[in-house]
């Protein structure tokens, strides 16, 4: 019960709604969303914060649009991973189960104009009449499932997503290690070059020695770049697997059914 009261307060306060995996479907169900993914230490995120607050005020109480945010360093990590967030701030929009990247300006006027013109009702469990034939059939399949069967299917997908998220986490750590290796390698090149220049070698000896350092660096740089790009591609593949798993749609159907059940009880 407390979770539902908290959700109401978050939406009603006028401040930006902070989303996490637990309450995502509950708060976004039946709405078009504009979500900012951020980290507290990010400079551009701090600059965007007051604008985002004003934007939230503009749509406070809306029945069809939700302006929200996700802290990628706190309990919003799962949402950030699921949506392939790697730059901050990132803004996604649209149907909560099929978010798209916002590429416009970050001014209040640009964001508000975009929300006014682009965040219209679209295909979802709450707006099934707006779906095309295949998507409507997919949603209806989930809606017709007994609750226990749908829950079991969601759990299976959850397990697969958790494995994918762990893989992404480990791969990102490997990519970070490669970046650190590159920084150290670049510094070693600078140090080696300075050492050669400071020794009593002839001009020709210095030239050849520095050339050897440069060639070794370029070979190692090429190797590290290939490894890093392969890791980025592996992460992109796993993110796609998560986004195309159908889990978001299943969760949306479950949330819509839960909301309908509560409304029927009133």
One Martini backbone bead per residue (centre of mass of N, CA, C, O) as a GRO file, in nm:
protein
  266
    1UNK     BB    1   0.058   0.063  -0.021
    2UNK     BB    2   0.297   0.261   0.009
    3UNK     BB    3   0.383   0.254  -0.291
    4UNK     BB    4   0.122   0.399  -0.398
    5UNK     BB    5   0.153   0.657  -0.233
    6UNK     BB    6   0.431   0.735  -0.338
    7UNK     BB    7   0.353   0.754  -0.635
    8UNK     BB    8   0.149   0.985  -0.598
    9UNK     BB    9   0.349   1.192  -0.481
   10UNK     BB   10   0.543   1.201  -0.721
   11UNK     BB   11   0.326   1.305  -0.929
   12UNK     BB   12   0.199   1.551  -0.745
   13UNK     BB   13   0.452   1.747  -0.671
   14UNK     BB   14   0.618   1.835  -0.960
   15UNK     BB   15   0.841   1.662  -0.952
   16UNK     BB   16   1.054   1.450  -1.067
   17UNK     BB   17   1.017   1.135  -1.155
   18UNK     BB   18   1.152   0.850  -1.002
   19UNK     BB   19   1.280   0.572  -1.156
   20UNK     BB   20   1.228   0.216  -1.142
   21UNK     BB   21   1.173  -0.112  -1.186
   22UNK     BB   22   0.937  -0.152  -0.977
   23UNK     BB   23   0.760   0.127  -1.092
   24UNK     BB   24   0.749   0.164  -1.398
   25UNK     BB   25   0.473   0.046  -1.502
   26UNK     BB   26   0.288   0.191  -1.301
   27UNK     BB   27   0.369   0.497  -1.399
   28UNK     BB   28   0.363   0.448  -1.735
   29UNK     BB   29   0.096   0.342  -1.785
   30UNK     BB   30  -0.070   0.483  -2.066
   31UNK     BB   31   0.192   0.651  -2.145
   32UNK     BB   32   0.388   0.905  -2.242
   33UNK     BB   33   0.746   0.953  -2.250
   34UNK     BB   34   1.007   1.150  -2.072
   35UNK     BB   35   1.348   1.047  -2.018
   36UNK     BB   36   1.604   1.098  -1.782
   37UNK     BB   37   1.943   1.003  -1.792
   38UNK     BB   38   2.161   1.000  -1.499
   39UNK     BB   39   2.422   1.165  -1.310
   40UNK     BB   40   2.539   1.345  -1.038
   41UNK     BB   41   2.843   1.413  -1.173
   42UNK     BB   42   2.721   1.542  -1.422
   43UNK     BB   43   2.737   1.844  -1.566
   44UNK     BB   44   2.500   1.845  -1.780
   45UNK     BB   45   2.294   1.738  -1.575
   46UNK     BB   46   2.297   1.985  -1.388
   47UNK     BB   47   2.209   2.188  -1.609
   48UNK     BB   48   1.928   2.033  -1.671
   49UNK     BB   49   1.765   2.019  -1.405
   50UNK     BB   50   1.593   2.290  -1.405
   51UNK     BB   51   1.456   2.233  -1.676
   52UNK     BB   52   1.323   1.965  -1.591
   53UNK     BB   53   1.152   2.090  -1.369
   54UNK     BB   54   0.985   2.275  -1.554
   55UNK     BB   55   0.877   2.055  -1.739
   56UNK     BB   56   0.725   1.902  -1.522
   57UNK     BB   57   0.527   2.132  -1.451
   58UNK     BB   58   0.386   2.142  -1.734
   59UNK     BB   59   0.287   1.809  -1.676
   60UNK     BB   60   0.130   1.821  -1.434
   61UNK     BB   61  -0.135   1.583  -1.425
   62UNK     BB   62  -0.107   1.417  -1.661
   63UNK     BB   63  -0.269   1.143  -1.837
   64UNK     BB   64  -0.043   1.107  -2.100
   65UNK     BB   65   0.215   1.244  -1.955
   66UNK     BB   66   0.564   1.166  -1.864
   67UNK     BB   67   0.802   1.314  -1.654
   68UNK     BB   68   1.130   1.177  -1.609
   69UNK     BB   69   1.381   0.990  -1.408
   70UNK     BB   70   1.722   0.836  -1.399
   71UNK     BB   71   1.948   0.685  -1.179
   72UNK     BB   72   2.253   0.524  -1.275
   73UNK     BB   73   2.370   0.493  -0.954
   74UNK     BB   74   2.115   0.356  -0.855
   75UNK     BB   75   1.792   0.208  -0.876
   76UNK     BB   76   1.828   0.264  -1.212
   77UNK     BB   77   2.034   0.070  -1.346
   78UNK     BB   78   1.857  -0.134  -1.501
   79UNK     BB   79   1.732   0.072  -1.698
   80UNK     BB   80   1.999   0.160  -1.825
   81UNK     BB   81   2.083  -0.115  -1.933
   82UNK     BB   82   1.825  -0.186  -2.102
   83UNK     BB   83   1.881   0.105  -2.275
   84UNK     BB   84   2.190   0.159  -2.334
   85UNK     BB   85   2.333   0.350  -2.134
   86UNK     BB   86   2.648   0.575  -2.190
   87UNK     BB   87   2.524   0.868  -2.178
   88UNK     BB   88   2.541   1.201  -2.020
   89UNK     BB   89   2.264   1.281  -2.089
   90UNK     BB   90   1.972   1.083  -2.155
   91UNK     BB   91   1.691   1.083  -2.392
   92UNK     BB   92   1.376   0.930  -2.377
   93UNK     BB   93   1.089   0.813  -2.577
   94UNK     BB   94   0.751   0.710  -2.550
   95UNK     BB   95   0.696   0.403  -2.521
   96UNK     BB   96   0.785   0.229  -2.239
   97UNK     BB   97   0.854  -0.050  -2.420
   98UNK     BB   98   0.964   0.162  -2.678
   99UNK     BB   99   1.219   0.339  -2.679
  100UNK     BB  100   1.353   0.654  -2.784
  101UNK     BB  101   1.572   0.883  -2.915
  102UNK     BB  102   1.660   1.202  -2.820
  103UNK     BB  103   1.798   1.478  -3.051
  104UNK     BB  104   1.749   1.742  -2.930
  105UNK     BB  105   1.725   2.004  -2.757
  106UNK     BB  106   1.777   2.132  -2.400
  107UNK     BB  107   1.554   2.322  -2.401
  108UNK     BB  108   1.254   2.411  -2.291
  109UNK     BB  109   1.116   2.471  -2.562
  110UNK     BB  110   1.201   2.212  -2.710
  111UNK     BB  111   1.086   2.003  -2.511
  112UNK     BB  112   0.793   2.104  -2.501
  113UNK     BB  113   0.731   2.088  -2.802
  114UNK     BB  114   0.786   1.789  -2.827
  115UNK     BB  115   0.579   1.689  -2.621
  116UNK     BB  116   0.327   1.821  -2.755
  117UNK     BB  117   0.376   1.678  -3.054
  118UNK     BB  118   0.489   1.361  -2.982
  119UNK     BB  119   0.318   1.279  -2.714
  120UNK     BB  120   0.125   1.039  -2.820
  121UNK     BB  121  -0.081   0.809  -2.850
  122UNK     BB  122  -0.004   0.456  -2.851
  123UNK     BB  123   0.080   0.154  -2.872
  124UNK     BB  124  -0.085  -0.042  -2.615
  125UNK     BB  125  -0.257  -0.187  -2.366
  126UNK     BB  126  -0.420   0.097  -2.333
  127UNK     BB  127  -0.397   0.124  -2.681
  128UNK     BB  128  -0.491  -0.118  -2.884
  129UNK     BB  129  -0.635   0.040  -3.126
  130UNK     BB  130  -0.334   0.153  -3.228
  131UNK     BB  131  -0.265  -0.116  -3.337
  132UNK     BB  132  -0.146  -0.340  -3.519
  133UNK     BB  133  -0.200  -0.656  -3.589
  134UNK     BB  134   0.054  -0.801  -3.465
  135UNK     BB  135   0.065  -0.636  -3.197
  136UNK     BB  136  -0.221  -0.697  -3.103
  137UNK     BB  137  -0.183  -1.005  -3.091
  138UNK     BB  138   0.044  -1.004  -2.882
  139UNK     BB  139  -0.109  -0.864  -2.655
  140UNK     BB  140  -0.353  -1.058  -2.643
  141UNK     BB  141  -0.193  -1.305  -2.560
  142UNK     BB  142  -0.110  -1.188  -2.282
  143UNK     BB  143  -0.400  -1.108  -2.182
  144UNK     BB  144  -0.511  -1.419  -2.201
  145UNK     BB  145  -0.341  -1.496  -1.985
  146UNK     BB  146  -0.280  -1.623  -1.712
  147UNK     BB  147  -0.128  -1.476  -1.455
  148UNK     BB  148   0.071  -1.709  -1.386
  149UNK     BB  149   0.184  -1.748  -1.673
  150UNK     BB  150   0.291  -1.462  -1.714
  151UNK     BB  151   0.476  -1.459  -1.466
  152UNK     BB  152   0.654  -1.696  -1.558
  153UNK     BB  153   0.752  -1.562  -1.821
  154UNK     BB  154   0.882  -1.318  -1.686
  155UNK     BB  155   1.089  -1.477  -1.518
  156UNK     BB  156   1.242  -1.595  -1.754
  157UNK     BB  157   1.318  -1.321  -1.878
  158UNK     BB  158   1.458  -1.206  -1.629
  159UNK     BB  159   1.691  -1.405  -1.622
  160UNK     BB  160   1.804  -1.335  -1.901
  161UNK     BB  161   1.849  -1.034  -1.840
  162UNK     BB  162   2.042  -1.068  -1.602
  163UNK     BB  163   2.262  -1.206  -1.767
  164UNK     BB  164   2.299  -0.972  -1.966
  165UNK     BB  165   2.372  -0.756  -1.754
  166UNK     BB  166   2.625  -0.899  -1.648
  167UNK     BB  167   2.773  -0.900  -1.914
  168UNK     BB  168   2.778  -0.595  -1.950
  169UNK     BB  169   2.929  -0.528  -1.693
  170UNK     BB  170   3.187  -0.693  -1.760
  171UNK     BB  171   3.243  -0.553  -2.034
  172UNK     BB  172   3.277  -0.267  -1.923
  173UNK     BB  173   3.519  -0.334  -1.746
  174UNK     BB  174   3.700  -0.417  -1.981
  175UNK     BB  175   3.687  -0.143  -2.125
  176UNK     BB  176   3.806   0.024  -1.894
  177UNK     BB  177   4.077  -0.126  -1.891
  178UNK     BB  178   4.159  -0.041  -2.178
  179UNK     BB  179   4.165   0.262  -2.125
  180UNK     BB  180   4.385   0.250  -1.908
  181UNK     BB  181   4.597   0.117  -2.089
  182UNK     BB  182   4.612   0.349  -2.291
  183UNK     BB  183   4.701   0.573  -2.102
  184UNK     BB  184   4.964   0.435  -2.013
  185UNK     BB  185   5.083   0.404  -2.298
  186UNK     BB  186   5.090   0.708  -2.369
  187UNK     BB  187   5.276   0.788  -2.134
  188UNK     BB  188   5.513   0.605  -2.213
  189UNK     BB  189   5.570   0.747  -2.478
  190UNK     BB  190   5.640   1.019  -2.363
  191UNK     BB  191   5.869   0.927  -2.173
  192UNK     BB  192   6.047   0.791  -2.390
  193UNK     BB  193   6.088   1.042  -2.567
  194UNK     BB  194   6.218   1.222  -2.349
  195UNK     BB  195   6.455   1.034  -2.289
  196UNK     BB  196   6.582   1.043  -2.571
  197UNK     BB  197   6.621   1.355  -2.590
  198UNK     BB  198   6.809   1.359  -2.314
  199UNK     BB  199   7.019   1.213  -2.462
  200UNK     BB  200   7.348   1.147  -2.627
  201UNK     BB  201   7.236   1.129  -2.904
  202UNK     BB  202   7.206   1.127  -3.210
  203UNK     BB  203   6.995   1.232  -3.439
  204UNK     BB  204   6.957   0.957  -3.573
  205UNK     BB  205   6.909   0.794  -3.312
  206UNK     BB  206   6.664   0.950  -3.217
  207UNK     BB  207   6.488   0.905  -3.461
  208UNK     BB  208   6.482   0.590  -3.448
  209UNK     BB  209   6.380   0.562  -3.157
  210UNK     BB  210   6.115   0.722  -3.190
  211UNK     BB  211   6.007   0.552  -3.422
  212UNK     BB  212   5.983   0.290  -3.256
  213UNK     BB  213   5.784   0.398  -3.047
  214UNK     BB  214   5.560   0.478  -3.247
  215UNK     BB  215   5.516   0.198  -3.377
  216UNK     BB  216   5.447   0.048  -3.117
  217UNK     BB  217   5.205   0.224  -3.043
  218UNK     BB  218   5.034   0.182  -3.301
  219UNK     BB  219   5.001  -0.123  -3.271
  220UNK     BB  220   4.871  -0.120  -2.988
  221UNK     BB  221   4.638   0.070  -3.059
  222UNK     BB  222   4.502  -0.111  -3.269
  223UNK     BB  223   4.448  -0.348  -3.080
  224UNK     BB  224   4.279  -0.197  -2.868
  225UNK     BB  225   4.061  -0.093  -3.061
  226UNK     BB  226   3.954  -0.367  -3.148
  227UNK     BB  227   3.873  -0.464  -2.867
  228UNK     BB  228   3.682  -0.229  -2.798
  229UNK     BB  229   3.483  -0.261  -3.037
  230UNK     BB  230   3.401  -0.551  -2.963
  231UNK     BB  231   3.274  -0.476  -2.690
  232UNK     BB  232   3.064  -0.276  -2.795
  233UNK     BB  233   2.917  -0.482  -2.974
  234UNK     BB  234   2.841  -0.679  -2.748
  235UNK     BB  235   2.665  -0.479  -2.595
  236UNK     BB  236   2.465  -0.412  -2.822
  237UNK     BB  237   2.354  -0.699  -2.851
  238UNK     BB  238   2.244  -0.728  -2.559
  239UNK     BB  239   2.055  -0.487  -2.565
  240UNK     BB  240   1.882  -0.594  -2.795
  241UNK     BB  241   1.788  -0.849  -2.653
  242UNK     BB  242   1.636  -0.703  -2.434
  243UNK     BB  243   1.448  -0.517  -2.615
  244UNK     BB  244   1.344  -0.794  -2.790
  245UNK     BB  245   1.210  -0.992  -2.563
  246UNK     BB  246   0.918  -0.866  -2.445
  247UNK     BB  247   0.924  -0.777  -2.144
  248UNK     BB  248   0.802  -0.492  -2.150
  249UNK     BB  249   0.523  -0.582  -2.253
  250UNK     BB  250   0.453  -0.778  -2.028
  251UNK     BB  251   0.467  -0.569  -1.802
  252UNK     BB  252   0.246  -0.385  -1.919
  253UNK     BB  253   0.018  -0.591  -1.906
  254UNK     BB  254   0.033  -0.641  -1.605
  255UNK     BB  255  -0.013  -0.345  -1.516
  256UNK     BB  256  -0.288  -0.308  -1.658
  257UNK     BB  257  -0.433  -0.536  -1.504
  258UNK     BB  258  -0.385  -0.419  -1.220
  259UNK     BB  259  -0.527  -0.148  -1.268
  260UNK     BB  260  -0.803  -0.264  -1.344
  261UNK     BB  261  -0.852  -0.418  -1.081
  262UNK     BB  262  -0.850  -0.168  -0.896
  263UNK     BB  263  -1.080  -0.015  -1.041
  264UNK     BB  264  -1.297  -0.241  -0.998
  265UNK     BB  265  -1.287  -0.210  -0.675
  266UNK     BB  266  -1.404   0.099  -0.664
   0.00000   0.00000   0.00000
